[in-house]
Amino acid sequence: MFEAVDSKMNFPEMETGILKWWNENQIPDKYMAKNEDSDKRYSFIDGPITANNRMGVHHAWGRSYKDLFSRFRTMQGYKQRYQNGFDGQGLWIEVEVEKELGFTSKTDIEGYGIDKFVTLCKERVQRFADVISEQSKQLAYWMHWDNSYHTMSDENNYTIWHFLKTCHERGLLYEGTDVMPWCPRCSTGLSEHEIVTEGYVETEHPGLFVKFPILDSDSETPEASLLIWTTTPWTLSSNCAAAVNKDMDYVKVKQDHGYLYLAKSRISSLAGDHEVVSELKGSELVGLNYEGPFDELPAQEGVKHRVVAWDEVSETEGTGIVHIAPGAGKEDFALGKREGIPTIAPLDDLGDFVEGFDWLTGLNVYEVNDKIYESLKSKGKFYRLERYKHRYPHCWRCGSELVFRLVDEWFIKMDPLREPISRVTQNIRWVPEFGMKRELDWLRNMDDWMISKKRYYGLALPIYKCSCGNFDVIGSEKELEERAVEGWDEFEGNSPHKPWIDSVKINCSSCGEKVSRVSDVGNPWLDAGIVSFSTLNYRHDKNYWKDWFPADWISESFPGQYRNWFYSLLTMSTVLADSEPCKNIFSYALMRDANGEEMHKSKGNAIWFEDAADKMGVDAMRWQFASQNPASNLNFGFGSADEVRRQFLIPLWNVYSFFVTYANIDKFDPDTQSPDMLDRAELDRWILSELNILVQTVTDNLENFRPERVTREVEEFIEYLSNWYVRRSRRRFWKSGLLTGGAADSDIDKLSAYTTLHEVLMTLIKLMAPVIPFVTEKMYQNLASKFSFGRESVHLEEYPISDESLIDQGLTERVRLAMQLSSMGRSARSKAGIKVRQPLQELFVKTRNASELDMLGLIEDQVLDELNIKEIKPVDDASEIVTFRLQPNLPLLGPKYGRGVAAIREALEQADVDSVRTAIESGSTVDIAGFELSPEEILVNADELEGYSTSTDGGYAVGISTEISDSLKDEGLARELVHSIQNVRRAAGLEISDHIDLFVNGSAEILRVVGNFNDYVLQETLASEVILGESLDDSYSESYELEGEQVTISVRKSD
RNA sequence: GGGCCUGUAGCUCAGCCCGGUUAGAGCGCAGUCCUGAUAAGACUGAGGUCCCUGGUUCGAGUCCAGGCAGGCCCA
């Protein structure tokens, strides 16, 4: 016996129960131990999740993929590592801890104590790692949760040391300068990435116009100046050049007593009267020398200001002449490097002016604008000031305006690596395919990789820089110990983080001087990029590493990762192993809300993972995730989850519930011998054929990372199963008959139906278990676990393998034809307004071709029964009621005749339809426009069936005769009666299997029909006899009007 | 400015790789039916310049080129 199934399933509630059961019975552990001894390996390397906050629904999407493919391979018998990863070093963590402590700047941290601060960072990571682990379990993400790797681990950090040392040995590591966005308040640089995400804010700035007097003005225009424009007046202090676009048109204008140069298209920025004196190209200005705005400052001493050419100068704003301060602007710095312009860096790390700026020194960048205007005015260089609104980068932590500041940073050279990494990139299969193009494009454009950050909690860069100019890079903890000349004892036992690591000093390998580590920490993408080595024990057990590297696949959301994780993985595995880190990269887009808007906590449209899991259910989420085309954004919401429930989970559950209900009534035992395939009904063989086709395609699509096709195919199969197999089989389950297999009185057809449906459900749930682990487990527990063939859990099962001997292509085609014709028949009935309960005499059918015509005999019974019609007639027997049309079979004719197709098409329209049709039906060729066409090269379509209610679709036509004879009418009435009796049974609260006493009272017409159809009524309603003309007081009664006749029906449960 | 992606019904999308007869699904809307799976199910209807232009081809939603619009990345 099976456990009775609640037809109104509350899926989230069920999931909670399953989760508990898994836990109590250690199913995840048994699952992960299942293939311990297998020779087949499937290697997955987890992209570490940032353990800085709770997990959101968008993480659940990615984790569902990871779990799906893991489960699929587990069921296929592959040994795996099941290791989750947590990312937990870097500014992200620092920022949150600073918030907790109410800190606003680096000085707060230093005052608090770096050791205590770093310890809090580590604790926060551990705290959220625990939270995420618990959330992941609710998602049924099965990993070794007590064996997750951490990027903050010693092993991870020391493996990065090894990487950096390798880079150094190849001459790839260098210290350089760059201009970076910098927050003066937080006193740190921000990466471009941190600005791009949410850093730009609409801001009002001064738009300041300044005159740069030309030094070598000709005698005709003695007082000529360049007119420039800037929104950051403080940068004028460090001006070293002015840039023009050499192809743009410029003008010289006379105003008051002097002359100004600016772009012709920007004349509108002039104030007051002016007169254009001459026009010139930008190239004519290049090379001119001018007097800078702050030449009197000591820092400006010796700087020769000149005009340079720059293609980036545009006509959209300003004056078309751009002030260049290489020490205070990113693009300026790049241009300065190319043109050999001196670099003056005005600001320290708090945004204060440094020594060498005279009266500016010590002032903060935020408070100097007015003083700058005054100074310019006193020197006659001020032109005018306007207000200017634009989007400008701000610190995403504290909201301060950023400045651009020159800093010393450590870099890995990209040029020597560009080609090798590109080669490795092309060895990987990227899903979606365009991933490779994007990665290659990034690699082509990638600048040297800046790996340092001036913060506290992160990888300690193992670089020891000596004042002699040499620097040493340490490659391991062992090497550090060997080279330590001071502080090792103090450090020993601590993690290699600041401040502990910095007690250790070594001697410079060049001059022997004692040196300290540089104070920088590492870029966090080093942390995540090393994991294909660090997590596979690369340093201590190369054989183990070789067993699992390169990984079979990795997976992460693609926006951002081409330049982050994918990039760092590729770089590090190219340098260390000259190999791809993985064979497949499966990536997916972004999650949006139901309306396609970005999810934001502040907007109120974010969905918490727990809410989603509790309300919509994890299976509904996971099915939706799997259904999504990973290349496009996922619009996620409660509505779409409910759709999954209604469209997919409930139909599936209904089939299961149907099976269990009747299997229990008939005491079906799946452990008894199953009927031989030859003894099974055609319907059974058909659904098994469809099932095995499904197993093939699903397996293929999972092996090729196409989960979205899997869900489509399964949904289609369930449609067949529910709306054809079960519906067509219902009577086979209802009918009386015993299931004692093999006994003389056993009903082999009934047994065959039960066995087949059970087999189908078993295979189906195994097939879907990786996607929807809960509902499949629930069903498996009932359908399999307690029987001899069952295992403890569906997740300890093997993945189904298609039995090709059960695939019958002809059968599949036939049944699909039957479904097609039935659907069209229903359509024709619907158009005529005739209910299916009313029997009809004839169904006319026009098929597409002769072979389908031949099939008709085999599917006749199904179609007639489905449509409640007496006989089927091929339409060719009634050609007077249909208009035929000839069409060329283009896929056949096209390749064969090419240009001739046009002539054939035309000739077919003119041809005599009946004679051509007769000819091709007898199998002979036809001469059309001089071409000898075979029967299959011509298609015959029916347009309509006149006088009948018809339906046409794709070459098929179906029609019903709408004439209803007296006997058909009686039969229809009998069915109406049975229908009413069933309603009364149900209203009386009787069980499906209860037998009844039945009383029918009503008009003479009703009584006549009941009498005529006595046996039919008894059989359908499980009545022992029909008693006419009365009803009893102790029975349940209802009255109806059927076809204009009054009837009262009474039932009671018989003894 | 360069690279990549997307554009199909009111909405969300499939189909395109590998060209073929009348372009599909779900949601929504209007209606009908069925009901011994029933807080389900089936059917019908309205709704489409498959972004535009050109090319290749007997034939283009599908392939090619050039645009347009939106998105992402880089500069």
PDB file of C-alpha atoms in Angstrom, chain A residues 171-357:
ATOM      1  CA  GLY A 171      60.096  39.790 -14.154  1.00  0.00           C
ATOM      2  CA  LEU A 172      56.373  40.480 -14.234  1.00  0.00           C
ATOM      3  CA  LEU A 173      56.110  42.304 -10.920  1.00  0.00           C
ATOM      4  CA  TYR A 174      56.898  45.998 -10.607  1.00  0.00           C
ATOM      5  CA  GLU A 175      56.097  49.056  -8.592  1.00  0.00           C
ATOM      6  CA  GLY A 176      54.643  51.882 -10.566  1.00  0.00           C
ATOM      7  CA  THR A 177      52.618  54.988 -10.181  1.00  0.00           C
ATOM      8  CA  ASP A 178      49.117  55.623 -11.306  1.00  0.00           C
ATOM      9  CA  VAL A 179      46.403  58.128 -10.731  1.00  0.00           C
ATOM     10  CA  MET A 180      43.498  56.611  -8.857  1.00  0.00           C
ATOM     11  CA  PRO A 181      40.111  57.733  -7.665  1.00  0.00           C
ATOM     12  CA  TRP A 182      40.636  58.470  -4.024  1.00  0.00           C
ATOM     13  CA  CYS A 183      38.403  59.266  -1.092  1.00  0.00           C
ATOM     14  CA  PRO A 184      40.161  61.851   1.113  1.00  0.00           C
ATOM     15  CA  ARG A 185      37.884  61.157   4.058  1.00  0.00           C
ATOM     16  CA  CYS A 186      38.322  57.361   4.002  1.00  0.00           C
ATOM     17  CA  SER A 187      41.894  57.863   2.893  1.00  0.00           C
ATOM     18  CA  THR A 188      41.875  55.061   0.394  1.00  0.00           C
ATOM     19  CA  GLY A 189      41.889  54.462  -3.273  1.00  0.00           C
ATOM     20  CA  LEU A 190      38.782  53.036  -4.873  1.00  0.00           C
ATOM     21  CA  SER A 191      38.845  50.700  -7.810  1.00  0.00           C
ATOM     22  CA  GLU A 192      37.111  51.697 -11.007  1.00  0.00           C
ATOM     23  CA  HIS A 193      34.665  48.927 -10.318  1.00  0.00           C
ATOM     24  CA  GLU A 194      33.580  50.440  -7.026  1.00  0.00           C
ATOM     25  CA  ILE A 195      32.794  53.686  -8.785  1.00  0.00           C
ATOM     26  CA  VAL A 196      30.999  52.245 -11.742  1.00  0.00           C
ATOM     27  CA  THR A 197      28.449  50.336  -9.665  1.00  0.00           C
ATOM     28  CA  GLU A 198      26.911  53.142  -7.649  1.00  0.00           C
ATOM     29  CA  GLY A 199      29.428  55.932  -7.392  1.00  0.00           C
ATOM     30  CA  TYR A 200      28.203  58.533  -9.846  1.00  0.00           C
ATOM     31  CA  VAL A 201      26.005  61.245  -8.353  1.00  0.00           C
ATOM     32  CA  GLU A 202      24.477  64.323  -9.949  1.00  0.00           C
ATOM     33  CA  THR A 203      26.611  67.158  -8.612  1.00  0.00           C
ATOM     34  CA  GLU A 204      26.886  70.927  -9.071  1.00  0.00           C
ATOM     35  CA  HIS A 205      30.424  72.120  -9.612  1.00  0.00           C
ATOM     36  CA  PRO A 206      32.032  75.417 -10.557  1.00  0.00           C
ATOM     37  CA  GLY A 207      32.675  75.709 -14.260  1.00  0.00           C
ATOM     38  CA  LEU A 208      35.727  77.874 -14.190  1.00  0.00           C
ATOM     39  CA  PHE A 209      37.159  79.604 -17.292  1.00  0.00           C
ATOM     40  CA  VAL A 210      40.837  80.532 -17.024  1.00  0.00           C
ATOM     41  CA  LYS A 211      43.299  82.297 -19.314  1.00  0.00           C
ATOM     42  CA  PHE A 212      46.685  80.740 -19.999  1.00  0.00           C
ATOM     43  CA  PRO A 213      48.812  83.546 -21.562  1.00  0.00           C
ATOM     44  CA  ILE A 214      50.856  82.422 -24.518  1.00  0.00           C
ATOM     45  CA  LEU A 215      54.543  83.097 -23.983  1.00  0.00           C
ATOM     46  CA  ASP A 216      55.714  83.304 -27.539  1.00  0.00           C
ATOM     47  CA  SER A 217      52.839  85.437 -28.860  1.00  0.00           C
ATOM     48  CA  ASP A 218      53.568  87.120 -32.112  1.00  0.00           C
ATOM     49  CA  SER A 219      53.856  90.878 -32.270  1.00  0.00           C
ATOM     50  CA  GLU A 220      50.428  91.347 -33.861  1.00  0.00           C
ATOM     51  CA  THR A 221      48.647  89.724 -30.936  1.00  0.00           C
ATOM     52  CA  PRO A 222      50.811  90.514 -27.946  1.00  0.00           C
ATOM     53  CA  GLU A 223      48.342  89.550 -25.265  1.00  0.00           C
ATOM     54  CA  ALA A 224      46.981  86.264 -26.518  1.00  0.00           C
ATOM     55  CA  SER A 225      45.797  83.541 -24.172  1.00  0.00           C
ATOM     56  CA  LEU A 226      44.416  80.044 -24.366  1.00  0.00           C
ATOM     57  CA  LEU A 227      40.994  79.893 -22.761  1.00  0.00           C
ATOM     58  CA  ILE A 228      40.509  76.753 -20.758  1.00  0.00           C
ATOM     59  CA  TRP A 229      37.689  75.403 -18.619  1.00  0.00           C
ATOM     60  CA  THR A 230      37.718  73.166 -15.573  1.00  0.00           C
ATOM     61  CA  THR A 231      35.304  71.854 -12.958  1.00  0.00           C
ATOM     62  CA  THR A 232      38.082  71.080 -10.465  1.00  0.00           C
ATOM     63  CA  PRO A 233      39.865  74.384  -9.730  1.00  0.00           C
ATOM     64  CA  TRP A 234      42.281  72.775  -7.253  1.00  0.00           C
ATOM     65  CA  THR A 235      43.901  70.807 -10.077  1.00  0.00           C
ATOM     66  CA  LEU A 236      45.073  74.077 -11.687  1.00  0.00           C
ATOM     67  CA  SER A 237      47.802  74.138  -9.065  1.00  0.00           C
ATOM     68  CA  SER A 238      49.343  71.162 -10.812  1.00  0.00           C
ATOM     69  CA  ASN A 239      48.712  72.157 -14.410  1.00  0.00           C
ATOM     70  CA  CYS A 240      51.524  71.098 -16.708  1.00  0.00           C
ATOM     71  CA  ALA A 241      50.026  71.230 -20.180  1.00  0.00           C
ATOM     72  CA  ALA A 242      47.012  72.172 -22.284  1.00  0.00           C
ATOM     73  CA  ALA A 243      45.499  69.846 -24.851  1.00  0.00           C
ATOM     74  CA  VAL A 244      43.751  70.529 -28.144  1.00  0.00           C
ATOM     75  CA  ASN A 245      42.255  68.308 -30.785  1.00  0.00           C
ATOM     76  CA  LYS A 246      44.472  68.770 -33.824  1.00  0.00           C
ATOM     77  CA  ASP A 247      41.617  68.180 -36.301  1.00  0.00           C
ATOM     78  CA  MET A 248      39.138  70.519 -34.670  1.00  0.00           C
ATOM     79  CA  ASP A 249      38.562  74.094 -35.797  1.00  0.00           C
ATOM     80  CA  TYR A 250      39.703  76.836 -33.461  1.00  0.00           C
ATOM     81  CA  VAL A 251      39.379  80.604 -33.570  1.00  0.00           C
ATOM     82  CA  LYS A 252      41.309  83.559 -32.332  1.00  0.00           C
ATOM     83  CA  VAL A 253      38.970  86.239 -31.005  1.00  0.00           C
ATOM     84  CA  LYS A 254      39.646  89.794 -29.901  1.00  0.00           C
ATOM     85  CA  GLN A 255      38.020  90.854 -26.667  1.00  0.00           C
ATOM     86  CA  ASP A 256      38.781  94.030 -24.781  1.00  0.00           C
ATOM     87  CA  HIS A 257      42.529  94.474 -25.066  1.00  0.00           C
ATOM     88  CA  GLY A 258      43.520  90.857 -25.518  1.00  0.00           C
ATOM     89  CA  TYR A 259      43.106  87.862 -27.713  1.00  0.00           C
ATOM     90  CA  LEU A 260      41.708  84.453 -26.814  1.00  0.00           C
ATOM     91  CA  TYR A 261      42.021  81.062 -28.454  1.00  0.00           C
ATOM     92  CA  LEU A 262      39.190  78.531 -28.197  1.00  0.00           C
ATOM     93  CA  ALA A 263      37.264  76.027 -30.281  1.00  0.00           C
ATOM     94  CA  LYS A 264      35.140  77.591 -33.003  1.00  0.00           C
ATOM     95  CA  SER A 265      32.088  75.617 -31.847  1.00  0.00           C
ATOM     96  CA  ARG A 266      32.510  76.884 -28.269  1.00  0.00           C
ATOM     97  CA  ILE A 267      32.413  80.622 -28.948  1.00  0.00           C
ATOM     98  CA  SER A 268      29.156  80.725 -26.992  1.00  0.00           C
ATOM     99  CA  SER A 269      31.125  80.258 -23.785  1.00  0.00           C
ATOM    100  CA  LEU A 270      32.580  83.741 -24.168  1.00  0.00           C
ATOM    101  CA  ALA A 271      31.137  86.524 -22.078  1.00  0.00           C
ATOM    102  CA  GLY A 272      30.598  89.959 -23.620  1.00  0.00           C
ATOM    103  CA  ASP A 273      31.454  91.411 -27.045  1.00  0.00           C
ATOM    104  CA  HIS A 274      34.105  89.794 -29.116  1.00  0.00           C
ATOM    105  CA  GLU A 275      35.377  89.696 -32.634  1.00  0.00           C
ATOM    106  CA  VAL A 276      36.681  86.672 -34.479  1.00  0.00           C
ATOM    107  CA  VAL A 277      40.087  87.529 -35.850  1.00  0.00           C
ATOM    108  CA  SER A 278      41.091  84.335 -37.541  1.00  0.00           C
ATOM    109  CA  GLU A 279      40.407  80.623 -37.803  1.00  0.00           C
ATOM    110  CA  LEU A 280      42.913  77.838 -37.474  1.00  0.00           C
ATOM    111  CA  LYS A 281      43.230  74.085 -36.939  1.00  0.00           C
ATOM    112  CA  GLY A 282      44.130  72.683 -33.554  1.00  0.00           C
ATOM    113  CA  SER A 283      47.348  71.359 -34.993  1.00  0.00           C
ATOM    114  CA  GLU A 284      48.562  74.957 -35.402  1.00  0.00           C
ATOM    115  CA  LEU A 285      48.336  75.472 -31.641  1.00  0.00           C
ATOM    116  CA  VAL A 286      50.301  72.327 -30.783  1.00  0.00           C
ATOM    117  CA  GLY A 287      53.779  73.131 -29.442  1.00  0.00           C
ATOM    118  CA  LEU A 288      52.989  76.654 -28.194  1.00  0.00           C
ATOM    119  CA  ASN A 289      54.324  77.489 -24.748  1.00  0.00           C
ATOM    120  CA  TYR A 290      52.208  79.276 -22.190  1.00  0.00           C
ATOM    121  CA  GLU A 291      52.383  80.696 -18.710  1.00  0.00           C
ATOM    122  CA  GLY A 292      50.773  78.348 -16.210  1.00  0.00           C
ATOM    123  CA  PRO A 293      48.161  79.509 -13.717  1.00  0.00           C
ATOM    124  CA  PHE A 294      50.360  78.878 -10.675  1.00  0.00           C
ATOM    125  CA  ASP A 295      53.924  79.124 -11.927  1.00  0.00           C
ATOM    126  CA  GLU A 296      54.973  80.931  -8.755  1.00  0.00           C
ATOM    127  CA  LEU A 297      54.515  77.804  -6.594  1.00  0.00           C
ATOM    128  CA  PRO A 298      57.745  75.969  -5.716  1.00  0.00           C
ATOM    129  CA  ALA A 299      56.247  72.703  -7.004  1.00  0.00           C
ATOM    130  CA  GLN A 300      55.913  74.288 -10.456  1.00  0.00           C
ATOM    131  CA  GLU A 301      59.543  75.254 -10.670  1.00  0.00           C
ATOM    132  CA  GLY A 302      61.152  74.279 -13.944  1.00  0.00           C
ATOM    133  CA  VAL A 303      57.917  73.112 -15.550  1.00  0.00           C
ATOM    134  CA  LYS A 304      57.674  74.184 -19.156  1.00  0.00           C
ATOM    135  CA  HIS A 305      53.989  74.433 -20.090  1.00  0.00           C
ATOM    136  CA  ARG A 306      53.086  73.603 -23.641  1.00  0.00           C
ATOM    137  CA  VAL A 307      50.162  72.719 -25.853  1.00  0.00           C
ATOM    138  CA  VAL A 308      49.824  69.058 -26.840  1.00  0.00           C
ATOM    139  CA  ALA A 309      47.526  67.197 -29.186  1.00  0.00           C
ATOM    140  CA  TRP A 310      44.942  64.822 -27.762  1.00  0.00           C
ATOM    141  CA  ASP A 311      42.202  63.015 -29.695  1.00  0.00           C
ATOM    142  CA  GLU A 312      39.923  62.854 -26.669  1.00  0.00           C
ATOM    143  CA  VAL A 313      39.361  66.611 -26.666  1.00  0.00           C
ATOM    144  CA  SER A 314      35.759  67.131 -27.692  1.00  0.00           C
ATOM    145  CA  GLU A 315      33.462  70.019 -28.615  1.00  0.00           C
ATOM    146  CA  THR A 316      30.677  68.999 -26.273  1.00  0.00           C
ATOM    147  CA  GLU A 317      31.696  71.103 -23.264  1.00  0.00           C
ATOM    148  CA  GLY A 318      34.264  73.646 -22.092  1.00  0.00           C
ATOM    149  CA  THR A 319      36.323  75.580 -24.600  1.00  0.00           C
ATOM    150  CA  GLY A 320      37.900  72.839 -26.666  1.00  0.00           C
ATOM    151  CA  ILE A 321      41.177  73.415 -24.846  1.00  0.00           C
ATOM    152  CA  VAL A 322      41.695  71.094 -21.902  1.00  0.00           C
ATOM    153  CA  HIS A 323      43.835  71.808 -18.902  1.00  0.00           C
ATOM    154  CA  ILE A 324      46.107  68.850 -18.136  1.00  0.00           C
ATOM    155  CA  ALA A 325      47.340  67.978 -14.638  1.00  0.00           C
ATOM    156  CA  PRO A 326      48.930  64.543 -14.852  1.00  0.00           C
ATOM    157  CA  GLY A 327      49.140  64.248 -11.077  1.00  0.00           C
ATOM    158  CA  ALA A 328      45.453  64.856 -10.565  1.00  0.00           C
ATOM    159  CA  GLY A 329      43.566  63.132 -13.362  1.00  0.00           C
ATOM    160  CA  LYS A 330      43.520  59.628 -14.709  1.00  0.00           C
ATOM    161  CA  GLU A 331      43.407  60.465 -18.405  1.00  0.00           C
ATOM    162  CA  ASP A 332      45.812  63.334 -17.813  1.00  0.00           C
ATOM    163  CA  PHE A 333      48.291  60.902 -16.330  1.00  0.00           C
ATOM    164  CA  ALA A 334      48.092  58.556 -19.299  1.00  0.00           C
ATOM    165  CA  LEU A 335      48.498  61.450 -21.726  1.00  0.00           C
ATOM    166  CA  GLY A 336      51.370  62.831 -19.659  1.00  0.00           C
ATOM    167  CA  LYS A 337      53.190  59.530 -19.813  1.00  0.00           C
ATOM    168  CA  ARG A 338      52.862  59.422 -23.584  1.00  0.00           C
ATOM    169  CA  GLU A 339      53.887  63.058 -24.110  1.00  0.00           C
ATOM    170  CA  GLY A 340      56.617  63.204 -21.473  1.00  0.00           C
ATOM    171  CA  ILE A 341      54.824  65.861 -19.455  1.00  0.00           C
ATOM    172  CA  PRO A 342      56.031  66.326 -15.873  1.00  0.00           C
ATOM    173  CA  THR A 343      53.790  65.030 -13.082  1.00  0.00           C
ATOM    174  CA  ILE A 344      53.026  67.128 -10.017  1.00  0.00           C
ATOM    175  CA  ALA A 345      51.124  65.386  -7.225  1.00  0.00           C
ATOM    176  CA  PRO A 346      49.473  67.979  -4.973  1.00  0.00           C
ATOM    177  CA  LEU A 347      47.546  65.941  -2.387  1.00  0.00           C
ATOM    178  CA  ASP A 348      48.429  63.692   0.499  1.00  0.00           C
ATOM    179  CA  ASP A 349      46.265  60.757   1.521  1.00  0.00           C
ATOM    180  CA  LEU A 350      43.853  62.964   3.486  1.00  0.00           C
ATOM    181  CA  GLY A 351      43.374  65.384   0.618  1.00  0.00           C
ATOM    182  CA  ASP A 352      45.599  68.087   2.079  1.00  0.00           C
ATOM    183  CA  PHE A 353      48.046  69.981  -0.125  1.00  0.00           C
ATOM    184  CA  VAL A 354      51.599  68.765   0.379  1.00  0.00           C
ATOM    185  CA  GLU A 355      54.820  70.749   0.769  1.00  0.00           C
ATOM    186  CA  GLY A 356      55.815  72.858  -2.210  1.00  0.00           C
ATOM    187  CA  PHE A 357      52.455  74.591  -2.681  1.00  0.00           C
TER     188      PHE A 357
END
